[in-house]
Amino acid sequence: MSKRDELIAKYAVDLKEKCGVEADMDLLKKVTIGCGPSIYNADASTVSGSDASELATVKNNFLIKKLGLSESDDLDGAIASVIEQYGKSNRTKYRAVVYYLLTKHFGKESIY
């Protein structure tokens, strides 16, 4: 099993155990591949739910640039909702899982 496949399996477990979501493995794989090499970097592979600049990066680089959403789509509310679903006290929030949940939240699976 490749390193990427191991990470995808770990993300699926996180979705099930921490978010109560049964993962669409095809979409999760595509979202993970879309994250690029950042999934292999300990710092870049996670999202800090309390760091305003980190959340701005998620909003600008993923929601606006990748998913093509506009500022009027309540992006901050969606991010807060996903962070809450993942668990604010959960210290390790994987970027691929957060992006997967946001993709599902906005119904933008077709982008992948």
Short mmCIF file of N, CA and C in Angstrom, two decimals:
data_model
loop_
_atom_site.label_atom_id
_atom_site.label_comp_id
_atom_site.label_asym_id
_atom_site.label_seq_id
_atom_site.Cartn_x
_atom_site.Cartn_y
_atom_site.Cartn_z
N MET A 1 0.85 -1.19 0.00
CA MET A 1 0.00 0.00 0.00
C MET A 1 0.90 1.24 0.00
N SER A 2 0.58 2.18 -0.87
CA SER A 2 1.39 3.40 -0.97
C SER A 2 1.13 4.31 0.22
N LYS A 3 2.03 5.25 0.41
CA LYS A 3 1.89 6.21 1.51
C LYS A 3 0.58 7.00 1.36
N ARG A 4 0.26 7.38 0.13
CA ARG A 4 -0.99 8.13 -0.11
C ARG A 4 -2.20 7.29 0.27
N ASP A 5 -2.20 6.01 -0.11
CA ASP A 5 -3.33 5.13 0.23
C ASP A 5 -3.47 4.97 1.74
N GLU A 6 -2.34 4.92 2.44
CA GLU A 6 -2.37 4.83 3.91
C GLU A 6 -3.01 6.09 4.49
N LEU A 7 -2.65 7.24 3.96
CA LEU A 7 -3.22 8.50 4.45
C LEU A 7 -4.72 8.57 4.16
N ILE A 8 -5.13 8.15 2.97
CA ILE A 8 -6.55 8.16 2.62
C ILE A 8 -7.33 7.27 3.58
N ALA A 9 -6.78 6.11 3.92
CA ALA A 9 -7.44 5.21 4.88
C ALA A 9 -7.53 5.88 6.25
N LYS A 10 -6.47 6.59 6.65
CA LYS A 10 -6.48 7.29 7.93
C LYS A 10 -7.54 8.41 7.93
N TYR A 11 -7.67 9.11 6.82
CA TYR A 11 -8.66 10.18 6.71
C TYR A 11 -10.08 9.60 6.79
N ALA A 12 -10.29 8.44 6.17
CA ALA A 12 -11.61 7.80 6.21
C ALA A 12 -11.99 7.43 7.64
N VAL A 13 -11.02 6.94 8.41
CA VAL A 13 -11.26 6.61 9.81
C VAL A 13 -11.59 7.87 10.59
N ASP A 14 -10.86 8.95 10.34
CA ASP A 14 -11.13 10.23 11.00
C ASP A 14 -12.56 10.71 10.71
N LEU A 15 -12.95 10.61 9.45
CA LEU A 15 -14.31 11.04 9.07
C LEU A 15 -15.36 10.24 9.82
N LYS A 16 -15.13 8.95 9.93
CA LYS A 16 -16.12 8.08 10.59
C LYS A 16 -16.14 8.30 12.10
N GLU A 17 -14.96 8.30 12.73
CA GLU A 17 -14.88 8.35 14.18
C GLU A 17 -15.06 9.75 14.76
N LYS A 18 -14.53 10.76 14.11
CA LYS A 18 -14.56 12.11 14.68
C LYS A 18 -15.68 12.97 14.13
N CYS A 19 -16.14 12.65 12.91
CA CYS A 19 -17.16 13.48 12.27
C CYS A 19 -18.49 12.75 12.10
N GLY A 20 -18.48 11.45 12.31
CA GLY A 20 -19.71 10.67 12.14
C GLY A 20 -20.18 10.61 10.70
N VAL A 21 -19.23 10.64 9.77
CA VAL A 21 -19.56 10.65 8.34
C VAL A 21 -18.97 9.41 7.68
N GLU A 22 -19.78 8.72 6.90
CA GLU A 22 -19.28 7.59 6.11
C GLU A 22 -18.68 8.19 4.84
N ALA A 23 -17.39 7.97 4.63
CA ALA A 23 -16.68 8.62 3.53
C ALA A 23 -17.04 8.04 2.17
N ASP A 24 -17.21 8.92 1.20
CA ASP A 24 -17.29 8.55 -0.20
C ASP A 24 -15.82 8.41 -0.62
N MET A 25 -15.33 7.17 -0.68
CA MET A 25 -13.90 6.93 -0.87
C MET A 25 -13.37 7.51 -2.18
N ASP A 26 -14.18 7.50 -3.22
CA ASP A 26 -13.75 8.04 -4.51
C ASP A 26 -13.50 9.54 -4.39
N LEU A 27 -14.45 10.24 -3.75
CA LEU A 27 -14.29 11.69 -3.57
C LEU A 27 -13.14 11.99 -2.61
N LEU A 28 -13.02 11.24 -1.53
CA LEU A 28 -11.94 11.45 -0.57
C LEU A 28 -10.58 11.30 -1.25
N LYS A 29 -10.46 10.30 -2.11
CA LYS A 29 -9.20 10.09 -2.84
C LYS A 29 -8.90 11.29 -3.73
N LYS A 30 -9.90 11.78 -4.45
CA LYS A 30 -9.70 12.92 -5.35
C LYS A 30 -9.34 14.19 -4.58
N VAL A 31 -10.00 14.41 -3.44
CA VAL A 31 -9.69 15.58 -2.61
C VAL A 31 -8.26 15.48 -2.09
N THR A 32 -7.88 14.28 -1.64
CA THR A 32 -6.53 14.08 -1.11
C THR A 32 -5.49 14.32 -2.19
N ILE A 33 -5.72 13.81 -3.38
CA ILE A 33 -4.79 14.04 -4.50
C ILE A 33 -4.72 15.54 -4.81
N GLY A 34 -5.86 16.22 -4.71
CA GLY A 34 -5.92 17.66 -4.96
C GLY A 34 -5.11 18.48 -3.96
N CYS A 35 -4.88 17.93 -2.79
CA CYS A 35 -4.07 18.63 -1.77
C CYS A 35 -2.60 18.63 -2.14
N GLY A 36 -2.22 17.75 -3.06
CA GLY A 36 -0.84 17.70 -3.51
C GLY A 36 0.12 17.23 -2.45
N PRO A 37 1.37 17.65 -2.54
CA PRO A 37 2.40 17.17 -1.62
C PRO A 37 2.22 17.65 -0.17
N SER A 38 1.30 18.57 0.06
CA SER A 38 1.11 19.08 1.43
C SER A 38 0.70 17.98 2.40
N ILE A 39 0.08 16.89 1.89
CA ILE A 39 -0.37 15.82 2.79
C ILE A 39 0.80 15.08 3.44
N TYR A 40 2.00 15.22 2.88
CA TYR A 40 3.18 14.54 3.42
C TYR A 40 3.96 15.40 4.40
N ASN A 41 3.58 16.66 4.53
CA ASN A 41 4.26 17.59 5.43
C ASN A 41 3.44 17.69 6.72
N ALA A 42 4.08 17.42 7.86
CA ALA A 42 3.36 17.38 9.14
C ALA A 42 2.59 18.67 9.42
N ASP A 43 3.18 19.82 9.14
CA ASP A 43 2.51 21.09 9.42
C ASP A 43 1.45 21.41 8.38
N ALA A 44 1.77 21.24 7.12
CA ALA A 44 0.85 21.60 6.04
C ALA A 44 -0.33 20.64 5.92
N SER A 45 -0.20 19.44 6.43
CA SER A 45 -1.26 18.44 6.28
C SER A 45 -2.42 18.66 7.23
N THR A 46 -2.25 19.59 8.19
CA THR A 46 -3.31 19.85 9.16
C THR A 46 -3.78 21.30 9.07
N VAL A 47 -4.98 21.53 9.61
CA VAL A 47 -5.56 22.87 9.65
C VAL A 47 -5.75 23.25 11.11
N SER A 48 -5.29 24.45 11.45
CA SER A 48 -5.50 24.95 12.81
C SER A 48 -6.84 25.68 12.85
N GLY A 49 -7.76 25.16 13.62
CA GLY A 49 -9.10 25.75 13.70
C GLY A 49 -9.15 27.07 14.43
N SER A 50 -8.06 27.43 15.14
CA SER A 50 -8.07 28.67 15.90
C SER A 50 -7.16 29.74 15.31
N ASP A 51 -6.46 29.43 14.23
CA ASP A 51 -5.53 30.37 13.60
C ASP A 51 -6.25 31.10 12.46
N ALA A 52 -6.48 32.39 12.66
CA ALA A 52 -7.25 33.18 11.67
C ALA A 52 -6.59 33.17 10.30
N SER A 53 -5.25 33.24 10.23
CA SER A 53 -4.59 33.26 8.92
C SER A 53 -4.72 31.90 8.23
N GLU A 54 -4.71 30.84 9.01
CA GLU A 54 -4.89 29.50 8.45
C GLU A 54 -6.30 29.35 7.86
N LEU A 55 -7.29 29.83 8.58
CA LEU A 55 -8.67 29.75 8.10
C LEU A 55 -8.89 30.64 6.88
N ALA A 56 -8.18 31.76 6.82
CA ALA A 56 -8.26 32.64 5.64
C ALA A 56 -7.66 31.94 4.43
N THR A 57 -6.60 31.16 4.65
CA THR A 57 -5.99 30.39 3.56
C THR A 57 -6.96 29.35 3.03
N VAL A 58 -7.64 28.66 3.94
CA VAL A 58 -8.65 27.67 3.52
C VAL A 58 -9.72 28.36 2.70
N LYS A 59 -10.17 29.52 3.18
CA LYS A 59 -11.24 30.25 2.49
C LYS A 59 -10.80 30.72 1.10
N ASN A 60 -9.65 31.38 1.04
CA ASN A 60 -9.20 31.96 -0.23
C ASN A 60 -8.68 30.93 -1.23
N ASN A 61 -7.82 30.04 -0.77
CA ASN A 61 -7.18 29.11 -1.69
C ASN A 61 -8.05 27.92 -2.05
N PHE A 62 -8.90 27.48 -1.12
CA PHE A 62 -9.72 26.31 -1.44
C PHE A 62 -11.13 26.70 -1.85
N LEU A 63 -11.85 27.39 -0.98
CA LEU A 63 -13.25 27.67 -1.26
C LEU A 63 -13.44 28.62 -2.45
N ILE A 64 -12.64 29.68 -2.52
CA ILE A 64 -12.82 30.67 -3.58
C ILE A 64 -12.11 30.23 -4.86
N LYS A 65 -10.82 29.87 -4.76
CA LYS A 65 -10.06 29.53 -5.97
C LYS A 65 -10.41 28.14 -6.51
N LYS A 66 -10.44 27.14 -5.65
CA LYS A 66 -10.66 25.77 -6.12
C LYS A 66 -12.14 25.48 -6.39
N LEU A 67 -13.00 25.79 -5.42
CA LEU A 67 -14.42 25.46 -5.58
C LEU A 67 -15.20 26.54 -6.33
N GLY A 68 -14.58 27.71 -6.52
CA GLY A 68 -15.23 28.76 -7.29
C GLY A 68 -16.39 29.44 -6.57
N LEU A 69 -16.34 29.45 -5.24
CA LEU A 69 -17.40 30.09 -4.47
C LEU A 69 -17.12 31.58 -4.33
N SER A 70 -18.15 32.35 -4.00
CA SER A 70 -17.95 33.78 -3.78
C SER A 70 -18.08 34.08 -2.30
N GLU A 71 -17.61 35.25 -1.92
CA GLU A 71 -17.64 35.68 -0.52
C GLU A 71 -19.06 35.66 0.05
N SER A 72 -20.05 35.81 -0.81
CA SER A 72 -21.43 35.89 -0.35
C SER A 72 -22.01 34.54 0.06
N ASP A 73 -21.26 33.45 -0.13
CA ASP A 73 -21.76 32.11 0.18
C ASP A 73 -21.61 31.72 1.65
N ASP A 74 -21.37 32.69 2.54
CA ASP A 74 -21.16 32.43 3.97
C ASP A 74 -20.03 31.41 4.18
N LEU A 75 -18.88 31.73 3.63
CA LEU A 75 -17.73 30.84 3.70
C LEU A 75 -17.23 30.67 5.13
N ASP A 76 -17.19 31.77 5.90
CA ASP A 76 -16.72 31.69 7.28
C ASP A 76 -17.63 30.80 8.12
N GLY A 77 -18.93 30.92 7.89
CA GLY A 77 -19.89 30.08 8.61
C GLY A 77 -19.70 28.61 8.29
N ALA A 78 -19.45 28.32 7.02
CA ALA A 78 -19.24 26.93 6.60
C ALA A 78 -17.97 26.36 7.22
N ILE A 79 -16.90 27.17 7.23
CA ILE A 79 -15.64 26.72 7.83
C ILE A 79 -15.86 26.46 9.32
N ALA A 80 -16.53 27.38 10.01
CA ALA A 80 -16.79 27.21 11.44
C ALA A 80 -17.62 25.95 11.69
N SER A 81 -18.59 25.71 10.83
CA SER A 81 -19.44 24.52 10.95
C SER A 81 -18.62 23.24 10.80
N VAL A 82 -17.73 23.21 9.83
CA VAL A 82 -16.89 22.03 9.60
C VAL A 82 -15.92 21.82 10.76
N ILE A 83 -15.32 22.90 11.26
CA ILE A 83 -14.40 22.80 12.40
C ILE A 83 -15.16 22.27 13.61
N GLU A 84 -16.38 22.75 13.81
CA GLU A 84 -17.22 22.28 14.92
C GLU A 84 -17.54 20.80 14.75
N GLN A 85 -17.88 20.40 13.53
CA GLN A 85 -18.21 18.99 13.26
C GLN A 85 -16.99 18.09 13.51
N TYR A 86 -15.82 18.58 13.12
CA TYR A 86 -14.58 17.80 13.30
C TYR A 86 -14.22 17.73 14.79
N GLY A 87 -14.63 18.73 15.55
CA GLY A 87 -14.34 18.79 16.98
C GLY A 87 -13.29 19.83 17.27
N LYS A 88 -13.72 20.94 17.88
CA LYS A 88 -12.78 22.02 18.16
C LYS A 88 -11.63 21.56 19.04
N SER A 89 -11.90 20.63 19.97
CA SER A 89 -10.85 20.17 20.88
C SER A 89 -9.93 19.15 20.22
N ASN A 90 -10.31 18.66 19.07
CA ASN A 90 -9.47 17.71 18.33
C ASN A 90 -8.27 18.48 17.78
N ARG A 91 -7.07 18.14 18.26
CA ARG A 91 -5.89 18.91 17.89
C ARG A 91 -5.44 18.65 16.45
N THR A 92 -5.70 17.47 15.92
CA THR A 92 -5.25 17.14 14.58
C THR A 92 -6.43 17.12 13.62
N LYS A 93 -6.55 18.21 12.87
CA LYS A 93 -7.60 18.29 11.85
C LYS A 93 -6.90 18.21 10.50
N TYR A 94 -7.04 17.08 9.83
CA TYR A 94 -6.36 16.90 8.55
C TYR A 94 -6.97 17.77 7.48
N ARG A 95 -6.10 18.41 6.71
CA ARG A 95 -6.52 19.31 5.64
C ARG A 95 -7.44 18.59 4.64
N ALA A 96 -7.09 17.38 4.25
CA ALA A 96 -7.90 16.65 3.28
C ALA A 96 -9.30 16.38 3.82
N VAL A 97 -9.41 16.11 5.11
CA VAL A 97 -10.72 15.85 5.72
C VAL A 97 -11.54 17.14 5.76
N VAL A 98 -10.91 18.24 6.14
CA VAL A 98 -11.61 19.53 6.18
C VAL A 98 -12.08 19.90 4.77
N TYR A 99 -11.22 19.73 3.77
CA TYR A 99 -11.60 20.04 2.40
C TYR A 99 -12.72 19.12 1.91
N TYR A 100 -12.66 17.86 2.29
CA TYR A 100 -13.72 16.91 1.92
C TYR A 100 -15.06 17.37 2.49
N LEU A 101 -15.06 17.71 3.78
CA LEU A 101 -16.30 18.15 4.43
C LEU A 101 -16.83 19.43 3.81
N LEU A 102 -15.94 20.35 3.46
CA LEU A 102 -16.37 21.61 2.82
C LEU A 102 -16.93 21.34 1.42
N THR A 103 -16.30 20.43 0.70
CA THR A 103 -16.79 20.08 -0.64
C THR A 103 -18.20 19.51 -0.54
N LYS A 104 -18.42 18.62 0.42
CA LYS A 104 -19.75 18.04 0.63
C LYS A 104 -20.75 19.11 1.09
N HIS A 105 -20.29 19.99 1.99
CA HIS A 105 -21.17 21.04 2.53
C HIS A 105 -21.75 21.90 1.40
N PHE A 106 -20.91 22.26 0.44
CA PHE A 106 -21.35 23.12 -0.66
C PHE A 106 -21.87 22.35 -1.87
N GLY A 107 -21.86 21.01 -1.80
CA GLY A 107 -22.34 20.20 -2.92
C GLY A 107 -21.50 20.38 -4.18
N LYS A 108 -20.19 20.54 -4.01
CA LYS A 108 -19.30 20.80 -5.15
C LYS A 108 -18.50 19.57 -5.57
N GLU A 109 -19.07 18.37 -5.34
CA GLU A 109 -18.38 17.15 -5.70
C GLU A 109 -18.03 17.09 -7.18
N SER A 110 -18.83 17.74 -8.01
CA SER A 110 -18.62 17.71 -9.47
C SER A 110 -17.29 18.35 -9.88
N ILE A 111 -16.71 19.19 -9.02
CA ILE A 111 -15.43 19.82 -9.35
C ILE A 111 -14.32 18.77 -9.44
N TYR A 112 -14.50 17.72 -8.67
CA TYR A 112 -13.50 16.64 -8.70
C TYR A 112 -13.91 15.59 -9.71
#
